[in-house]
Structures are given as structure tokens and as C-alpha cells.
Amino acid sequence: MAAMVEFIEANGDAARGEEVYRRENLLCMTCHAIGGAGGRLGPDFTSIGASAPVDYLIDSLLQPQKQIKEGYHVVMVTRKDGTVAAGKLASENDTSITLQDPADQLIEIPKSTIASQEMSPISLMPPGLTASLRKDEFADLVKFMSRLGKEGDFKVGSERLVRTFRSLDDQEGDLGYAD
């Protein structure tokens, strides 16, 4: 672990790591948000670098079930009819529980229909999501995550932003700009 942390500190590039994080096939943004943008199924990463050491980030990526953040455990519900539902506990009241499943759908289950309910030791994040990354790409991803929430280029501010984008307009064949 010490050698991997040292490699990341010496060779990881946070800007390249952000590109890795945004790759659609890795599904990071499907489950995790940064500054309110992204999924809600997994923990928000806005300040993860300020609160989690690099070795924790490495473990979380390589072995997601090793340390599951509180509030993000999988709840398994077996109904009296034998059907099973699983997901993160989104809410609970006197009459029902609501689970958020891996597809980000909410499943409301009346308590009167529940035969059993248990917390699973399995993470919603499947193992192996980073297996396709080269060592340098993995180092870049961890470096990016380790910078989130710290002062610098990757700190997400609390101010609201409005951005203007320009796109190339090729209708005339001249590739002129159009707003």
C-alpha cells in the first residue's frame, strides 16, 4: 500500500484523473456526485479528498465492500410473497420503507408485506470497476479524488455558476461560431 500511495503522489495527475472519472464506462458519475452534479446512489465526492486519506481511496476503489460508508449499505428486503428487493435505504416511516435501487429507482415497500429485512455486507459498488485501468490511469483517478475538497483547482465552491457555451456551426460549411 505504501508503494502505491508513493506512486500516486509522485506520478498521479489530477487533471487526467478527472477525465478518467468522467469516462462513461467506469460509471463513477452514475452513482457519485461532485458539487451536486452526478448520481445520488453513492457518497458525494465534493470533499472526499479533504476527508479521506489516499490509502482509503485506493481500498475503496479496489475493494468496495471492505469499508462501506455509513448510510450506503445495501438493505435486503424479503417480502412475504418471497420476492426480494435490494438497495440503499432512502427513507423509512411507521408504515413503509423506501429503497433506492442500483438503477436509481425508488421502491416503496409497505411494512405489512415484509417477511425479513437485513443489512448486506456487500457494497452497491461492484468490485472490478477499475480493473480496466492501467496503473497510471488508476493513479490519476486517485490523485483527482484526493484533491477534491482541498484548496486548489479541484475544490468545488459554494457559489452558483452560469456558463455560456459556443458551438461550431457547420451549416454553411464555413465552421463559423454560433451561440
XYZ file of C-alpha atoms in Angstrom:
179
model
C 0.000 0.000 0.000
C 2.814 2.401 0.884
C 4.400 1.872 -2.546
C 1.087 2.568 -4.301
C 0.497 5.745 -2.278
C 4.030 6.889 -3.109
C 3.490 6.117 -6.822
C 0.240 8.117 -6.860
C 1.797 11.095 -5.086
C 4.800 11.121 -7.450
C 3.075 10.266 -10.751
C -0.667 10.901 -10.480
C -2.130 13.817 -12.426
C -5.429 15.173 -11.097
C -6.466 16.768 -14.424
C -6.047 13.464 -16.265
C -7.761 11.771 -13.323
C -10.838 13.943 -13.805
C -11.004 12.698 -17.404
C -10.802 9.113 -16.133
C -13.544 9.835 -13.569
C -15.818 11.144 -16.332
C -15.445 8.065 -18.559
C -18.896 6.669 -19.162
C -17.776 3.031 -18.946
C -16.448 3.464 -15.385
C -19.866 4.635 -14.135
C -18.374 6.958 -11.482
C -20.749 9.804 -12.344
C -23.727 7.448 -12.451
C -23.552 6.885 -8.697
C -21.435 9.727 -7.281
C -21.925 13.481 -7.390
C -19.384 16.258 -7.208
C -20.861 19.631 -6.317
C -24.388 18.365 -6.927
C -23.672 17.016 -10.429
C -23.924 13.254 -10.797
C -25.669 10.346 -9.152
C -27.018 10.071 -5.638
C -26.690 6.351 -5.039
C -23.130 6.530 -3.688
C -21.418 9.050 -1.443
C -20.939 12.605 -2.724
C -17.295 13.229 -3.657
C -17.286 17.040 -3.312
C -14.887 16.951 -0.374
C -13.658 13.352 -0.332
C -10.013 14.359 -0.730
C -10.189 16.565 2.338
C -11.732 13.829 4.473
C -10.244 10.553 3.202
C -6.555 9.613 3.032
C -5.129 8.222 -0.204
C -4.896 4.653 1.124
C -8.623 4.736 1.966
C -9.409 5.893 -1.582
C -7.313 3.085 -3.047
C -9.042 0.479 -0.865
C -12.477 1.881 -1.678
C -11.822 1.622 -5.413
C -10.207 -1.822 -5.367
C -12.272 -3.428 -2.587
C -15.571 -1.522 -2.295
C -17.002 -3.943 0.275
C -14.043 -3.505 2.669
C -15.256 -0.199 4.161
C -18.781 0.885 3.294
C -19.608 4.438 4.299
C -22.389 4.676 6.858
C -25.759 5.183 5.173
C -24.658 3.434 1.971
C -25.110 -0.209 2.935
C -27.357 -2.450 0.861
C -30.598 -3.345 2.604
C -32.102 -6.675 1.547
C -35.873 -6.974 1.985
C -37.682 -10.276 1.542
C -41.402 -9.862 1.145
C -43.966 -12.356 2.463
C -44.633 -13.441 -1.140
C -40.965 -14.456 -1.492
C -39.835 -11.587 -3.732
C -36.675 -9.726 -2.792
C -35.755 -6.051 -3.145
C -32.342 -4.570 -2.504
C -30.970 -1.059 -2.367
C -29.858 1.804 -0.194
C -32.360 2.810 2.482
C -33.770 6.100 1.206
C -36.424 6.619 3.896
C -38.487 4.848 6.497
C -41.667 5.668 8.396
C -44.200 3.779 10.524
C -45.871 2.092 7.551
C -43.221 1.637 4.840
C -39.590 1.680 3.852
C -38.250 3.105 0.607
C -35.170 1.691 -1.061
C -33.105 3.331 -3.798
C -32.032 0.565 -6.170
C -28.879 0.458 -8.342
C -30.863 1.924 -11.264
C -31.659 4.964 -9.050
C -35.313 3.948 -8.817
C -37.225 4.303 -5.548
C -39.032 1.194 -4.306
C -41.619 1.768 -1.593
C -42.408 -1.363 0.397
C -45.277 -1.473 2.904
C -44.004 -2.852 6.207
C -47.024 -5.169 6.376
C -45.626 -7.080 3.367
C -42.094 -7.568 4.751
C -41.043 -11.023 5.958
C -37.442 -10.056 6.743
C -35.035 -7.163 6.397
C -31.251 -7.253 6.766
C -28.198 -5.160 6.008
C -25.892 -6.804 3.487
C -22.089 -6.735 3.776
C -21.905 -6.224 0.001
C -21.332 -2.739 -1.411
C -23.588 -1.282 -4.100
C -20.353 -0.517 -5.943
C -19.401 -3.693 -7.761
C -15.782 -4.807 -7.446
C -13.664 -4.616 -10.569
C -14.891 -1.289 -11.972
C -11.304 -0.014 -12.125
C -9.808 -3.294 -13.405
C -9.643 -1.974 -16.976
C -7.427 0.956 -15.955
C -3.697 0.981 -16.454
C -1.596 1.737 -13.360
C -1.030 5.342 -14.467
C -4.762 5.883 -15.105
C -5.612 4.464 -11.687
C -3.006 6.766 -10.125
C -4.518 9.735 -11.978
C -8.033 8.851 -10.763
C -6.918 8.547 -7.144
C -4.931 11.786 -7.411
C -8.047 13.578 -8.710
C -10.197 12.211 -5.899
C -7.535 13.105 -3.334
C -7.621 16.759 -4.486
C -11.415 17.148 -4.176
C -12.288 19.423 -1.285
C -8.780 20.771 -0.855
C -7.694 24.268 -1.819
C -6.745 24.489 -5.484
C -8.107 23.716 -8.918
C -10.371 20.865 -7.786
C -12.153 22.491 -4.882
C -15.838 22.922 -5.605
C -17.032 26.285 -4.382
C -20.443 27.023 -2.935
C -21.161 29.804 -5.415
C -23.680 29.157 -8.181
C -22.352 29.269 -11.726
C -23.823 30.219 -15.068
C -21.797 29.187 -18.078
C -22.081 30.213 -21.715
C -21.093 27.714 -24.361
C -20.327 28.267 -28.006
C -20.710 25.575 -30.601
C -19.357 25.271 -34.110
C -21.978 25.923 -36.775
C -21.228 23.983 -39.946
C -24.488 24.658 -41.836
C -22.723 26.990 -44.255
C -19.626 24.850 -44.433
C -17.502 27.653 -43.020
C -17.306 26.368 -39.411
C -18.222 29.810 -38.126
C -19.267 30.202 -34.487
C -22.875 30.397 -33.392
C -24.208 30.949 -29.873
